[in-house]
Amino acid sequence: MTKSGDFQQEVLSALNNSSPQSVITGVKTAVAEKLMELDERVDVVFTDYFNHSYMPDMVLNWKEGGKRKERPLFVRTDTDPAGIAADIHGLITRSPLIIAVDERSSGQVAREAIQVEQKIKRVDLLITDTGSLQTLSPKDGNLTNGYDFSKLVGQNFLSGGRGYIGQHEAATISSASVLSDASESFEEFDSAVDQFFMEDAALRLKRSTGLVRDVMRGNFAELSLAGQFSQAELRTVLPLLLGNPEARETQHLWEELGDVMSLSDLFDIAVDLETLDVSPLLNANITKWTAKRSQVVMNMVSPNEAAEGRVGDPEGYQPDEEPVWKLWRGLVALDIKDWRILFADDARKLKGRMSGGTIPQWEQLAEILPSFKIKAVDLHGLSRRVSISAEKSGDIYGDISSVTDALDESFYVPRIQIQNSLENDETTTLVEFSEMLVTSSSSDTLASHARASVRLLLHNRITDTSELDARIISALGKNDYSSPEADQTIEIDEYDS
């Protein structure tokens, strides 16, 4: 990948290549690498054209709000400002991105051409140069004072920037991207994004900074979140909110965030948040967000995890203390003392291999299962295997008890199917004890997965759940039992012991 400080030099070096094809390939490659550094969600597609008057050199593609969007990109190697100005007038209706080699090849003439067009209509064309793009690169390192939004600004610039952005304008944007608690800081940021970004991009940027501003000032009563937050916004905003002690204790903040993001977003940005304690966010949304599969494993803390610690835990990493939600290897995890419950949005992410689960006897589950709505069960005895299932909606616990009492044999339960209600819909969940897996036929809530994991898979391992969040405790205490409504099917296989 192109190093930040070498961008303009690499473009100039590519222009000095000996063959026309190597010039084209070198310039396009250097530009594409720099743009993907600024905004990782952007795909840069090369065309068969180079320096064409109206056919783009490349096309930027990205996904926004679930839809694919694109923006044509023109690289201008001509140092004639009049030629650049002509391009602006000719291409302005297409709202492209134009990148010049340096500011001398655009300069005052291009700035004036933009101003002329802006007097007539709104201009969404963006023209900049290699040096100015370098100025907009995200800042390195962690700030000791203030809040750095430079990465979020850079990730919105290629798709949502507009107007003429030379060195002066780029410096203005870059300076405004580092905010302090002062009111003037946020006002300068709002002014910059209104001037240099399209309306949708400006609204996203101001929404994120406005949320952080309100939280940092302790203004939790008037939070107003709307629309879906982009993953770029979440990467910037969540660490700031999770690092604020007062924000962590404000439940409705995390509930409202759960409405403007999804658990899938959290999976996609998990690598950026793995050092954070995300308990406030997950606890607030366990009955709203859904997972396809969960698995119970031993909580084995790696040396790196122990050394890193987490935001919100001033004493460092303490695996044996109170339960905590975290992101681990692209998965959501709930750590409860010696055990870790993993949650995935795709069943293929959790295989259940080497889980070390043991198959319980029916007697061990008999007192727990009445609180679940049982759909089907497999019972394995020394001389018989019994399968019991409901043909229609209903609970078959009473039938299982009758069968086990009548057969007078000790049965093991390798797997059991339970049923949960989810927004007027029924979801069937398979609990597999040897694999320590909980798998839903259609995604079920995190609360339901946690309940099946703790109450069933860990039925004889975790006895004290008092330290769990109240919302999880409430989910664990849920009772799904209902009177049988339908006939059941009973299959009995006998075999030699």
Coordinates of C-alpha atoms in Angstrom, one line a residue, residues 103-290:
E103 CA -2.4 22.6 -6.7
R104 CA -0.6 24.4 -9.5
S105 CA -2.5 22.4 -12.0
S106 CA -5.8 23.6 -10.6
G107 CA -5.2 26.7 -8.5
Q108 CA -7.1 29.9 -8.5
V109 CA -8.7 29.4 -11.9
A110 CA -10.3 26.2 -10.8
R111 CA -11.4 27.8 -7.5
E112 CA -13.1 30.7 -9.5
A113 CA -14.7 28.2 -11.9
I114 CA -16.4 26.5 -8.9
Q115 CA -17.5 29.8 -7.5
V116 CA -19.1 30.7 -10.8
E117 CA -21.0 27.5 -10.9
Q118 CA -22.1 27.8 -7.2
K119 CA -23.8 31.1 -8.1
I120 CA -26.1 29.2 -10.5
K121 CA -26.8 26.0 -8.6
R122 CA -25.6 23.7 -5.9
V123 CA -22.3 22.1 -6.9
D124 CA -21.5 18.5 -5.8
L125 CA -18.4 18.1 -8.0
L126 CA -15.2 17.7 -5.9
I127 CA -11.9 18.8 -7.2
T128 CA -8.7 18.4 -5.2
D129 CA -5.0 17.4 -5.6
T130 CA -2.6 14.9 -4.3
G131 CA -1.0 17.2 -1.7
S132 CA -4.4 18.3 -0.3
L133 CA -5.5 14.6 -0.1
Q134 CA -2.4 14.0 1.9
T135 CA -3.4 16.8 4.4
L136 CA -6.7 15.0 4.9
S137 CA -5.1 11.7 5.8
P138 CA -6.2 10.5 9.3
K139 CA -3.9 11.6 12.1
D140 CA -1.5 9.0 13.6
G141 CA -1.5 8.1 17.3
N142 CA -4.0 8.8 20.2
L143 CA -4.8 12.4 21.2
T144 CA -4.2 13.3 24.8
N145 CA -6.7 16.2 24.5
G146 CA -9.8 16.4 22.3
Y147 CA -11.7 14.1 20.1
D148 CA -10.3 13.0 16.7
F149 CA -12.8 12.8 13.9
S150 CA -10.2 12.9 11.1
K151 CA -10.7 9.3 10.1
L152 CA -14.5 9.7 9.9
V153 CA -14.1 12.9 7.9
G154 CA -11.7 11.1 5.5
Q155 CA -14.1 8.2 5.1
N156 CA -16.9 10.6 4.0
F157 CA -14.7 12.9 1.9
L158 CA -14.4 10.7 -1.3
S159 CA -18.1 9.9 -1.5
G160 CA -19.5 13.1 0.0
G161 CA -17.0 15.9 -0.5
R162 CA -17.8 18.8 -2.8
G163 CA -16.3 22.0 -4.1
Y164 CA -12.7 23.1 -4.5
I165 CA -10.4 21.6 -1.9
G166 CA -6.9 23.0 -2.1
Q167 CA -4.2 23.2 0.6
H168 CA -6.0 26.0 2.4
E169 CA -9.4 24.2 2.4
A170 CA -7.9 20.9 3.3
A171 CA -6.0 22.4 6.3
T172 CA -9.3 24.0 7.4
I173 CA -11.1 20.7 7.3
S174 CA -8.2 18.8 9.0
S175 CA -8.0 21.4 11.8
A176 CA -11.8 21.3 12.4
S177 CA -11.7 17.5 12.6
V178 CA -10.1 17.5 16.0
L179 CA -12.7 18.8 18.5
S180 CA -12.4 20.0 22.0
D181 CA -15.1 20.6 24.6
A182 CA -15.4 24.3 23.6
S183 CA -18.6 25.4 21.8
E184 CA -16.5 27.1 19.1
S185 CA -14.8 23.8 18.2
F186 CA -18.1 22.2 17.3
E187 CA -19.3 25.3 15.5
E188 CA -16.1 25.4 13.4
F189 CA -16.6 21.7 12.5
D190 CA -20.3 22.2 11.5
S191 CA -19.3 25.2 9.4
A192 CA -16.5 23.2 7.6
V193 CA -18.7 20.2 6.8
D194 CA -21.6 22.4 5.6
Q195 CA -19.2 24.1 3.2
F196 CA -17.2 21.2 1.9
F197 CA -19.6 18.2 2.1
M198 CA -22.8 17.2 0.4
E199 CA -25.9 17.4 2.5
D200 CA -26.2 13.7 3.4
A201 CA -22.5 13.4 4.3
A202 CA -22.7 16.7 6.3
L203 CA -25.7 15.4 8.3
R204 CA -23.9 12.1 9.1
L205 CA -20.8 14.0 10.3
K206 CA -22.8 16.5 12.4
R207 CA -24.9 13.7 13.8
S208 CA -21.9 11.9 15.2
T209 CA -20.2 14.9 16.6
G210 CA -23.4 16.2 18.0
L211 CA -23.9 12.9 19.9
V212 CA -20.4 13.0 21.3
R213 CA -20.8 16.7 22.2
D214 CA -24.1 16.0 24.1
V215 CA -22.6 13.0 25.9
M216 CA -19.4 14.8 26.9
R217 CA -21.4 17.7 28.3
G218 CA -23.7 15.3 30.3
N219 CA -26.7 16.3 28.2
F220 CA -28.4 12.9 28.1
A221 CA -32.0 14.1 28.4
E222 CA -32.3 15.5 24.9
L223 CA -30.5 12.8 22.9
S224 CA -32.1 12.5 19.5
L225 CA -30.8 9.7 17.2
A226 CA -32.3 9.0 13.8
G227 CA -31.5 7.0 10.8
Q228 CA -28.9 4.2 10.5
F229 CA -25.4 5.0 11.7
S230 CA -22.7 4.0 9.2
Q231 CA -19.9 1.6 10.3
A232 CA -17.5 4.5 9.9
E233 CA -19.5 6.5 12.4
L234 CA -19.7 3.6 14.8
R235 CA -15.9 3.0 14.7
T236 CA -15.4 6.6 15.8
V237 CA -18.3 7.2 18.2
L238 CA -18.5 3.9 20.1
P239 CA -14.9 4.1 21.7
L240 CA -15.6 7.7 22.8
L241 CA -18.9 6.8 24.4
L242 CA -17.7 3.5 26.0
G243 CA -14.8 5.5 27.5
N244 CA -17.1 7.9 29.3
P245 CA -18.1 6.8 32.8
E246 CA -21.4 8.8 32.8
A247 CA -22.4 7.5 29.4
R248 CA -21.8 3.9 30.4
E249 CA -24.4 4.3 33.1
T250 CA -27.0 5.9 30.9
Q251 CA -29.2 3.0 29.7
H252 CA -31.4 4.9 27.3
L253 CA -28.4 6.1 25.3
W254 CA -27.4 2.5 24.5
E255 CA -31.0 1.5 23.8
E256 CA -31.3 4.4 21.3
L257 CA -28.0 3.3 19.7
G258 CA -29.5 -0.1 19.4
D259 CA -32.1 1.4 17.1
V260 CA -29.7 3.1 14.8
M261 CA -27.3 0.2 14.4
S262 CA -27.5 -3.6 14.2
L263 CA -25.6 -6.5 15.7
S264 CA -24.3 -7.2 12.2
D265 CA -22.6 -3.8 12.3
L266 CA -20.9 -4.8 15.5
F267 CA -19.6 -8.1 13.9
D268 CA -18.3 -6.1 11.0
I269 CA -16.3 -3.7 13.1
A270 CA -15.4 -6.1 15.9
V271 CA -11.7 -5.9 15.2
D272 CA -11.7 -2.2 16.0
L273 CA -13.4 -2.7 19.3
E274 CA -11.8 -5.8 20.7
T275 CA -10.0 -4.0 23.6
L276 CA -13.3 -2.4 24.8
D277 CA -15.8 -3.5 27.4
V278 CA -19.0 -3.2 25.4
S279 CA -21.3 -4.4 28.2
P280 CA -23.5 -1.2 28.3
L281 CA -24.4 -1.6 24.6
L282 CA -25.0 -5.4 24.7
N283 CA -26.9 -5.4 28.0
A284 CA -29.3 -2.7 26.6
N285 CA -30.1 -4.7 23.5
I286 CA -30.1 -8.4 24.4
T287 CA -33.9 -8.6 23.8
K288 CA -33.7 -6.7 20.5
W289 CA -30.6 -8.0 18.7
T290 CA -30.6 -11.6 17.4

